[in-house]
Amino acid sequence: MPLTKLQFKPGINKENTSYSNEGGWRDSDKIRFRFGVPEKIGGWIKNTNETFLGTCRALKTWVTLAGLELIGAGTHLKYYINRGGSYNDITPLRSTTAAGDVTFARVGVGDATITVTDTGHGAVQNDFVTFSDAASLGGNITAAVLNQEYQIATIVNANSYTIEAKDTSGSTVTAASGDTGNGGSSTVGKYQINVGLDSTVFGTGWGTGTWGRSTWGSDGERTLSDIMRLWSHDNFGEDLLINPRDGSIYYWDSSADTLGSSRATELKDVSGADSTTPTIAKQVMVDPNVHVIVFGCDPESAIGTQDPLLIRFSDQGTVTTWQSLATNSAGDLRITSGSEIVQAVKTRQQIIVFTDVSLHTLQFLGPPFTFGLNLVSENITIMGPNAAKSVDDFVFWMGAEDFYAYDGRIQKIPCTVQSYIFDDFNLEQKEKVFAALNSSYNEVWWFYPSGDATEIDRYVIYNYAEKSWAVGTLSRTAWIDRGIFDYPLATDSSGVLYAHENGLNDGSTSPSSAINAHIESSQIDI
């Protein structure tokens, strides 16, 4: 019998049955298609041995005027700047007490639990607070034990909460019989902004979000602490603007952070900020003409009241001038389609703005109008606030049941793994979906949680140059393409940052181990 050469079509096809897809590939893991043939994806190594707190959902890289290569990382607990492999906490402060407003009391001898009293503290469980100028309680709970950062263990009521005493190395410290003091009359507490959730919470009333947050049977209006924490961020020159979705906008001055100890400041509190500076937004962005643009924000006439369809932009070249005047380029535009802005994406020519049902283009026009807003379609969906990615003037995104591309017109992308993805998808955690660009291989990846998973456990790859698809399993929570750094960077849920496409092995183990990759063909008649 003569030998027959088997020719396989590129890409994974799960839409057809194994028999009807003869000559094609049926399944894969850790495999990509390149020049029409399969190959194993590149490996990954730890970018730094240090870890961060919380689940990272956003990464940003840039270089300062001094040549420092920085990485911004937003987690559900904090916001960090990675510089030289070390993480610096720049999480904004929510409030600072007056001296003596905070007092302490031990719960019992041999117990590490300390009750902190601060009237109207406004904290939620897992918030972070840093104490200073506290005095010893008289025994094991010394001033050094108290005067450091703590994560709140439990909320007792609106005026008190508990912490677990520790020494400066993090080891537990238990109270002694001599710990009868209250920390003195000079203690100051600095509270960081309320933490967010690392998963979406549904429902209203008693038992929703923070346990017992509202009275039994109430509507239980959602607060910032009930919303899964997603960050947007962009550079204003060498500085950084950051925004927790549906939270305030903050500004971090890189030149003021000579010792890695400065925190981001609320935009309205930046020196020179006018009284109409927005205080709440869904996303922040800086356009190529150096306007700060905020999406889903509060209007000039009602600061503090969010309009989820409003777009505002600052005067050119400043973060502090927001009042629209005939003498500047500040202003606003409002989308009239949909219920909220979901995501905005920059391309080389314009900004693409998604609502829950429509797509719009935002273009710089110059004076006197500054920007123009055009409706492209009222018949699209987008899976979540990070589901779209731009590649030059193309935008690719995951919809509710389809994949789309925009290059001046909207097209559905034919997908040979569509049913496999959307029939086994945890829609309750769809806000975790994010699109990632891997430009070295002409790929857009979407990471998503499968039907039984509460965290991201799968990916799908679209090679936009060769129009082929691949699927697999990998837990990543944020990604940024190569550029400032030689390799794409990605994070996992354990607080580790990896450099991808680096070597051939899985660098999450020590020593690194071989990647378990495979590919399976459909049935073949011989």
C-alpha positions as CSV (number, residue, x, y, z in Angstrom):
1,M,0.0,0.0,0.0
2,P,1.5,3.4,-1.0
3,L,2.1,6.0,1.7
4,T,-0.3,9.0,1.7
5,K,0.8,12.4,2.9
6,L,-1.7,13.9,5.3
7,Q,-2.5,17.6,4.8
8,F,-4.2,19.3,7.7
9,K,-6.1,22.6,7.6
10,P,-4.8,25.2,10.0
11,G,-6.7,26.0,13.1
12,I,-8.9,24.2,15.6
13,N,-12.4,23.3,14.4
14,K,-15.0,22.3,17.0
15,E,-18.0,23.5,15.1
16,N,-18.2,20.3,12.9
17,T,-18.2,16.8,14.1
18,S,-14.9,14.9,14.3
19,Y,-15.9,12.9,11.2
20,S,-17.0,15.9,9.1
21,N,-13.8,17.7,9.9
22,E,-11.6,15.2,8.3
23,G,-8.2,16.7,7.5
24,G,-8.5,19.2,10.3
25,W,-7.6,19.7,13.9
26,R,-10.1,19.0,16.7
27,D,-8.5,20.0,20.0
28,S,-5.3,21.6,21.4
29,D,-3.7,23.0,24.5
30,K,-0.7,25.4,24.6
31,I,-0.6,25.3,20.8
32,R,-0.6,28.1,18.2
33,F,-0.8,28.0,14.4
34,R,2.0,29.7,12.5
35,F,2.4,29.7,8.7
36,G,-0.5,27.2,8.7
37,V,1.1,24.5,11.0
38,P,0.9,24.0,14.7
39,E,3.7,24.8,17.2
40,K,3.9,24.9,20.9
41,I,3.4,28.4,22.4
42,G,6.4,30.0,24.1
43,G,7.2,29.5,27.8
44,W,7.2,31.9,30.6
45,I,9.5,32.9,33.5
46,K,8.9,35.0,36.6
47,N,9.6,38.7,35.8
48,T,10.4,39.3,39.5
49,N,10.5,37.1,42.6
50,E,8.4,39.7,44.5
51,T,4.6,39.3,44.6
52,F,1.8,41.7,45.1
53,L,-1.5,41.6,47.1
54,G,-4.8,40.9,45.3
55,T,-5.8,39.8,41.8
56,C,-4.3,42.0,39.1
57,R,-6.7,43.0,36.3
58,A,-4.7,45.8,34.6
59,L,-1.1,46.3,33.5
60,K,0.6,49.4,32.1
61,T,4.2,49.9,31.1
62,W,6.0,53.2,30.3
63,V,9.4,55.0,30.6
64,T,9.9,58.2,32.6
65,L,12.0,61.2,31.4
66,A,14.7,59.8,33.7
67,G,14.7,56.6,31.8
68,L,13.0,54.5,34.5
69,E,11.0,51.5,33.1
70,L,7.8,51.3,35.1
71,I,5.0,48.8,35.3
72,G,1.6,49.9,36.8
73,A,-0.5,47.0,38.2
74,G,-4.0,47.4,39.5
75,T,-5.4,44.7,41.8
76,H,-8.7,44.4,43.6
77,L,-6.9,45.4,46.8
78,K,-4.2,48.0,45.7
79,Y,-2.5,49.8,42.9
80,Y,1.3,49.2,42.5
81,I,4.2,50.6,40.6
82,N,6.8,48.0,39.8
83,R,10.2,49.6,39.4
84,G,13.3,47.4,39.0
85,G,11.4,44.3,40.2
86,S,10.1,45.9,43.4
87,Y,6.5,46.8,44.0
88,N,5.7,50.3,45.4
89,D,2.2,50.8,46.8
90,I,0.7,54.0,45.5
91,T,-2.9,53.2,46.5
92,P,-4.7,56.5,47.1
93,L,-5.8,57.5,50.6
94,R,-9.5,57.9,51.3
95,S,-9.2,59.8,54.6
96,T,-6.8,60.7,57.4
97,T,-8.0,61.1,60.9
98,A,-7.2,63.8,63.4
99,A,-4.7,62.9,66.1
100,G,-6.4,60.9,68.9
101,D,-9.5,59.9,66.9
102,V,-8.2,56.3,66.9
103,T,-8.0,54.2,70.0
104,F,-7.2,50.5,70.6
105,A,-8.3,47.8,73.0
106,R,-7.2,44.2,73.4
107,V,-9.8,41.5,73.1
108,G,-8.2,39.2,75.6
109,V,-4.9,38.0,77.0
110,G,-3.2,35.5,74.7
111,D,-5.3,36.8,71.8
112,A,-3.9,38.7,68.8
113,T,-7.2,40.4,68.0
114,I,-7.3,44.2,68.7
115,T,-10.4,46.3,68.5
116,V,-9.9,49.7,66.9
117,T,-12.4,52.4,67.6
118,D,-12.8,55.3,65.1
119,T,-16.2,57.0,64.9
120,G,-17.6,56.9,61.4
121,H,-14.5,55.1,60.0
122,G,-16.2,54.2,56.6
123,A,-14.1,51.1,56.2
124,V,-15.2,47.7,54.8
125,Q,-13.6,44.3,55.5
126,N,-10.1,43.9,54.1
127,D,-9.5,47.6,53.8
128,F,-6.0,48.8,54.6
129,V,-5.2,51.4,57.2
130,T,-1.8,52.7,58.4
131,F,-1.4,53.9,62.1
132,S,1.2,56.3,63.3
133,D,2.1,58.0,66.6
134,A,0.4,55.3,68.7
135,A,1.8,54.5,72.1
136,S,2.2,51.0,73.6
137,L,-0.7,49.3,75.2
138,G,1.6,48.4,78.0
139,G,2.8,44.9,77.3
140,N,3.4,42.9,74.1
141,I,1.4,45.3,71.9
142,T,4.1,47.9,71.6
143,A,4.2,51.1,69.6
144,A,6.2,49.3,66.9
145,V,3.5,46.7,66.6
146,L,0.7,49.3,66.2
147,N,2.5,51.8,64.0
148,Q,2.3,50.1,60.7
149,E,-0.1,49.1,57.9
150,Y,-2.9,46.7,58.8
151,Q,-5.6,45.0,56.8
152,I,-9.0,45.1,58.6
153,A,-10.1,41.7,59.7
154,T,-13.7,42.3,60.7
155,I,-16.1,45.2,60.8
156,V,-17.8,45.4,64.2
157,N,-20.0,48.4,63.5
158,A,-19.8,51.9,61.9
159,N,-17.5,53.0,64.7
160,S,-15.2,50.0,65.3
161,Y,-13.4,47.1,63.6
162,T,-10.7,44.5,64.4
163,I,-7.2,43.9,63.3
164,E,-4.8,41.0,64.1
165,A,-1.6,42.3,65.8
166,K,1.7,41.5,64.2
167,D,5.3,42.5,64.4
168,T,7.2,44.2,61.6
169,S,8.1,40.8,60.0
170,G,4.4,39.8,59.9
171,S,4.5,37.3,62.7
172,T,1.4,37.2,65.1
173,V,1.7,39.1,68.4
174,T,-0.7,38.2,71.2
175,A,-1.7,40.5,74.0
176,A,-0.3,40.2,77.5
177,S,-2.0,41.0,80.9
178,G,-0.2,44.4,80.8
179,D,-1.8,45.5,77.6
180,T,-4.5,47.7,79.2
181,G,-3.8,51.0,77.4
182,N,-5.6,52.5,74.5
183,G,-2.7,53.6,72.3
184,G,-2.5,57.2,73.7
185,S,-4.1,60.4,72.5
186,S,-2.0,61.1,69.4
187,T,-2.8,58.1,67.1
188,V,-3.5,59.0,63.4
189,G,-5.1,56.5,61.0
190,K,-4.6,56.8,57.2
191,Y,-7.3,54.8,55.3
192,Q,-6.7,53.7,51.8
193,I,-9.6,53.7,49.4
194,N,-12.1,50.9,50.0
195,V,-11.0,47.6,48.4
196,G,-13.0,46.1,45.6
197,L,-14.1,42.5,45.0
198,D,-12.2,40.0,43.0
199,S,-15.4,38.5,41.6
200,T,-18.8,39.9,40.5
201,V,-21.6,39.8,43.1
202,F,-25.2,39.6,41.9
203,G,-28.4,40.3,43.8
204,T,-29.7,42.9,46.2
205,G,-30.5,43.3,49.8
206,W,-29.4,41.4,52.9
207,G,-26.5,39.0,52.2
208,T,-25.4,40.7,49.0
209,G,-21.9,42.0,48.7
210,T,-20.4,42.8,52.1
211,W,-22.3,40.6,54.5
212,G,-25.2,42.4,56.2
213,R,-24.4,45.6,54.4
214,S,-28.0,46.7,54.3
215,T,-31.0,46.0,56.4
216,W,-32.9,42.7,55.9
217,G,-35.3,43.0,52.9
218,S,-33.8,46.3,51.6
219,D,-32.9,47.0,48.1
220,G,-29.2,47.0,49.1
221,E,-27.9,49.6,46.7
222,R,-24.5,48.6,45.3
223,T,-21.5,50.5,46.6
224,L,-18.0,50.6,45.2
225,S,-17.0,47.8,47.6
226,D,-19.6,45.5,46.0
227,I,-18.3,46.0,42.4
228,M,-15.5,43.8,41.0
229,R,-12.4,46.0,41.0
230,L,-11.3,46.9,37.4
231,W,-8.8,49.6,36.8
232,S,-8.2,51.8,33.8
233,H,-5.0,53.8,33.5
234,D,-3.1,56.0,31.0
235,N,0.0,58.2,30.9
236,F,-0.1,61.9,31.1
237,G,3.5,62.5,30.0
238,E,5.6,60.6,32.4
239,D,2.9,60.7,35.1
240,L,0.0,58.3,35.5
241,L,-3.8,58.7,35.7
242,I,-5.7,55.8,37.3
243,N,-9.4,55.0,37.8
244,P,-11.1,52.2,39.6
245,R,-14.2,51.6,37.5
246,D,-17.1,53.6,38.9
247,G,-14.7,55.2,41.3
248,S,-12.8,58.5,41.4
249,I,-9.9,59.5,39.2
250,Y,-6.4,59.8,40.6
251,Y,-3.1,61.3,39.5
252,W,0.4,60.0,40.3
253,D,3.4,62.3,39.8
254,S,6.4,60.1,38.9
255,S,8.9,62.9,39.5
256,A,7.7,63.3,43.1
257,D,8.3,59.6,43.8
258,T,12.0,59.7,44.3
259,L,11.9,57.2,47.2
260,G,9.1,55.0,46.0
261,S,6.8,56.3,48.8
262,S,4.3,58.7,47.2
263,R,0.7,57.8,46.7
264,A,-1.7,58.8,43.9
265,T,-3.8,61.9,44.6
266,E,-7.5,62.4,43.8
267,L,-7.6,64.5,40.6
268,K,-9.8,67.1,42.2
269,D,-7.2,67.7,44.9
270,V,-4.3,68.3,42.4
271,S,-3.0,71.8,42.7
272,G,-4.9,74.1,40.4
273,A,-7.8,71.7,39.7
274,D,-11.0,73.7,39.1
275,S,-14.3,73.0,40.8
276,T,-15.8,71.1,37.8
277,T,-13.1,68.4,37.9
278,P,-14.8,65.0,37.5
279,T,-14.9,62.9,40.6
280,I,-16.3,59.6,39.3
281,A,-15.8,57.6,36.0
282,K,-15.9,54.3,34.4
283,Q,-12.6,54.8,32.4
284,V,-9.9,57.3,32.0
285,M,-7.8,57.9,28.9
286,V,-5.3,60.4,27.4
287,D,-5.7,61.1,23.7
288,P,-2.7,61.8,21.3
289,N,-3.5,65.5,21.5
290,V,-3.1,65.4,25.3
291,H,-6.7,65.7,26.4
292,V,-7.6,63.7,29.5
293,I,-10.9,62.0,28.6
294,V,-13.2,60.4,31.1
295,F,-16.0,58.1,30.2
296,G,-19.2,57.5,32.2
297,C,-18.5,60.5,34.5
298,D,-20.2,63.3,36.4
299,P,-21.3,66.4,34.5
300,E,-20.1,70.0,35.2
301,S,-23.5,70.9,36.5
302,A,-23.8,68.0,38.9
303,I,-20.4,67.0,40.3
304,G,-20.6,63.7,42.2
305,T,-23.7,62.4,40.2
306,Q,-22.5,59.8,37.7
307,D,-23.9,59.8,34.1
308,P,-22.9,56.4,32.7
309,L,-23.2,57.7,29.1
310,L,-21.4,61.0,29.5
311,I,-17.9,61.7,28.0
312,R,-15.9,64.7,29.3
313,F,-12.5,66.0,28.2
314,S,-10.1,68.4,29.8
315,D,-8.4,71.5,28.2
316,Q,-5.5,70.4,26.0
317,G,-2.3,69.7,27.9
318,T,-3.7,69.9,31.4
319,V,-5.2,67.6,34.0
320,T,-6.7,70.5,36.0
321,T,-8.9,72.6,33.7
322,W,-12.3,71.0,33.1
323,Q,-14.7,73.9,32.9
324,S,-15.8,74.3,29.3
325,L,-15.2,77.9,28.2
326,A,-14.9,79.7,24.8
327,T,-11.2,80.2,25.6
328,N,-10.3,76.5,26.1
329,S,-10.9,73.1,24.5
330,A,-12.6,71.4,27.5
331,G,-16.1,70.1,26.9
332,D,-18.4,67.1,26.9
333,L,-20.4,64.8,24.7
334,R,-23.2,62.4,25.6
335,I,-24.0,59.1,24.0
336,T,-27.8,58.5,23.5
337,S,-27.7,54.8,22.8
338,G,-27.5,52.1,25.4
339,S,-27.5,52.3,29.2
340,E,-23.8,52.6,30.0
341,I,-20.3,53.0,28.4
342,V,-18.6,49.6,28.7
343,Q,-15.2,50.3,27.1
344,A,-13.2,52.8,25.1
345,V,-10.3,51.7,22.9
346,K,-7.7,53.9,21.2
347,T,-6.6,53.3,17.6
348,R,-4.2,55.3,15.5
349,Q,-7.0,57.4,13.9
350,Q,-9.8,57.6,16.6
351,I,-11.2,56.3,19.8
352,I,-13.8,53.5,19.6
353,V,-16.5,53.7,22.3
354,F,-18.7,50.7,23.3
355,T,-21.9,50.8,25.2
356,D,-23.8,47.7,26.1
357,V,-25.7,47.8,22.7
358,S,-23.8,50.2,20.4
359,L,-20.5,51.2,19.0
360,H,-19.4,54.8,18.4
361,T,-16.3,56.6,17.1
362,L,-14.8,59.6,19.0
363,Q,-12.6,61.7,16.7
364,F,-10.5,64.8,17.3
365,L,-11.8,67.7,15.2
366,G,-10.0,70.7,16.6
367,P,-11.5,74.0,17.6
368,P,-14.2,75.0,18.2
369,F,-15.8,71.5,18.7
370,T,-12.6,69.6,19.9
371,F,-14.2,66.1,19.5
372,G,-17.0,64.6,17.4
373,L,-19.0,61.6,18.2
374,N,-20.5,59.3,15.5
375,L,-22.8,56.3,15.8
376,V,-21.5,53.2,13.9
377,S,-23.9,50.5,15.0
378,E,-26.8,49.9,17.5
379,N,-26.7,46.2,17.1
380,I,-23.6,44.9,18.8
381,T,-22.6,43.4,22.1
382,I,-19.4,43.3,24.1
383,M,-18.6,40.8,26.8
384,G,-17.0,43.1,29.3
385,P,-15.0,46.3,30.0
386,N,-11.7,44.7,28.9
387,A,-13.0,42.4,26.0
388,A,-11.7,44.6,23.1
389,K,-8.2,45.2,21.8
390,S,-6.9,47.4,19.1
391,V,-4.2,46.5,16.5
392,D,-3.3,49.7,14.6
393,D,-6.6,50.8,13.1
394,F,-8.4,47.4,13.7
395,V,-10.3,46.6,16.8
396,F,-11.2,43.0,17.8
397,W,-13.6,42.1,20.5
398,M,-15.6,39.3,22.1
399,G,-19.4,39.8,22.1
400,A,-22.0,38.0,24.0
401,E,-22.1,35.1,21.5
402,D,-19.8,36.2,18.6
403,F,-16.4,37.7,17.9
404,Y,-16.2,41.0,16.0
405,A,-13.7,43.1,14.1
406,Y,-13.9,46.8,13.2
407,D,-11.8,48.5,10.5
408,G,-14.2,51.2,9.5
409,R,-17.0,48.7,9.2
410,I,-18.1,46.0,11.7
411,Q,-17.7,42.4,10.7
412,K,-18.5,39.2,12.6
413,I,-15.4,37.0,12.6
414,P,-16.1,33.4,11.5
415,C,-15.1,31.3,14.5
416,T,-14.5,27.6,14.3
417,V,-14.6,27.2,18.1
418,Q,-17.6,29.4,18.8
419,S,-19.9,26.8,20.4
420,Y,-17.1,25.3,22.4
421,I,-16.4,28.7,24.0
422,F,-19.9,30.2,24.5
423,D,-21.7,27.0,25.5
424,D,-19.2,26.5,28.4
425,F,-18.8,30.0,29.8
426,N,-19.4,31.4,33.2
427,L,-21.4,34.5,32.3
428,E,-21.7,35.6,35.9
429,Q,-18.0,36.3,35.8
430,K,-17.9,37.8,32.3
431,E,-16.4,41.0,33.6
432,K,-13.2,39.1,34.1
433,V,-12.8,38.5,30.4
434,F,-9.9,40.4,28.8
435,A,-8.4,40.6,25.4
436,A,-4.6,40.5,25.0
437,L,-2.4,41.3,22.1
438,N,0.6,39.2,21.2
439,S,1.9,41.2,18.2
440,S,5.0,39.0,17.6
441,Y,2.7,36.2,16.4
442,N,-0.2,38.3,15.0
443,E,-2.5,37.1,17.7
444,V,-5.3,38.4,19.9
445,W,-6.0,36.2,22.9
446,W,-9.1,36.2,25.0
447,F,-8.9,34.8,28.5
448,Y,-12.2,33.8,30.1
449,P,-13.7,31.6,32.9
450,S,-15.3,28.3,31.7
451,G,-18.7,27.3,32.9
452,D,-17.7,25.7,36.3
453,A,-14.9,28.2,37.0
454,T,-15.1,31.3,39.1
455,E,-11.7,32.5,37.9
456,I,-10.1,32.6,34.4
457,D,-9.0,29.1,33.3
458,R,-9.1,29.1,29.5
459,Y,-8.0,31.1,26.5
460,V,-8.9,31.3,22.8
461,I,-6.4,32.6,20.2
462,Y,-7.3,34.3,16.9
463,N,-4.4,34.7,14.4
464,Y,-5.7,37.8,12.6
465,A,-3.1,37.5,9.8
466,E,-3.8,33.8,9.0
467,K,-7.4,33.8,10.3
468,S,-7.1,30.6,12.4
469,W,-8.2,29.7,15.9
470,A,-6.7,27.8,18.8
471,V,-7.9,27.0,22.3
472,G,-6.3,25.9,25.6
473,T,-6.1,26.2,29.3
474,L,-4.1,28.9,31.2
475,S,-4.9,31.0,34.2
476,R,-3.9,34.6,33.6
477,T,-5.7,37.7,34.9
478,A,-4.0,40.6,33.0
479,W,-1.6,40.9,30.0
480,I,0.4,43.6,28.2
481,D,2.2,43.2,24.9
482,R,5.9,43.5,24.5
483,G,7.2,47.1,23.9
484,I,9.0,48.7,26.7
485,F,9.9,45.2,27.8
486,D,11.2,42.6,25.5
487,Y,8.5,40.1,26.2
488,P,4.7,40.2,26.9
489,L,4.0,40.4,30.6
490,A,1.1,38.6,32.3
491,T,-0.1,38.0,35.9
492,D,-1.8,35.1,37.6
493,S,-4.2,35.0,40.6
494,S,-1.4,34.3,43.0
495,G,0.3,37.7,42.6
496,V,3.1,36.7,40.2
497,L,4.2,38.6,37.1
498,Y,5.5,36.5,34.2
499,A,7.5,37.3,31.0
500,H,5.8,35.2,28.3
501,E,7.2,33.8,25.0
502,N,10.5,33.5,26.9
503,G,12.1,30.1,26.6
504,L,10.1,26.8,26.3
505,N,9.2,25.9,29.9
506,D,6.6,26.7,32.6
507,G,8.5,29.0,34.9
508,S,5.8,28.9,37.6
509,T,7.5,25.8,39.1
510,S,10.9,25.6,40.7
511,P,12.8,24.3,38.8
512,S,10.9,25.2,35.7
513,S,9.1,22.3,34.0
514,A,8.1,21.3,30.5
515,I,4.8,22.8,29.2
516,N,2.2,20.1,28.8
517,A,1.1,20.8,25.2
518,H,-0.9,18.6,22.8
519,I,-2.9,18.7,19.6
520,E,-5.5,16.2,18.3
521,S,-6.7,15.7,14.8
522,S,-10.2,14.8,13.7
523,Q,-11.0,11.3,12.5
524,I,-9.2,10.1,9.4
525,D,-10.2,7.5,6.9
526,I,-7.2,5.2,5.9
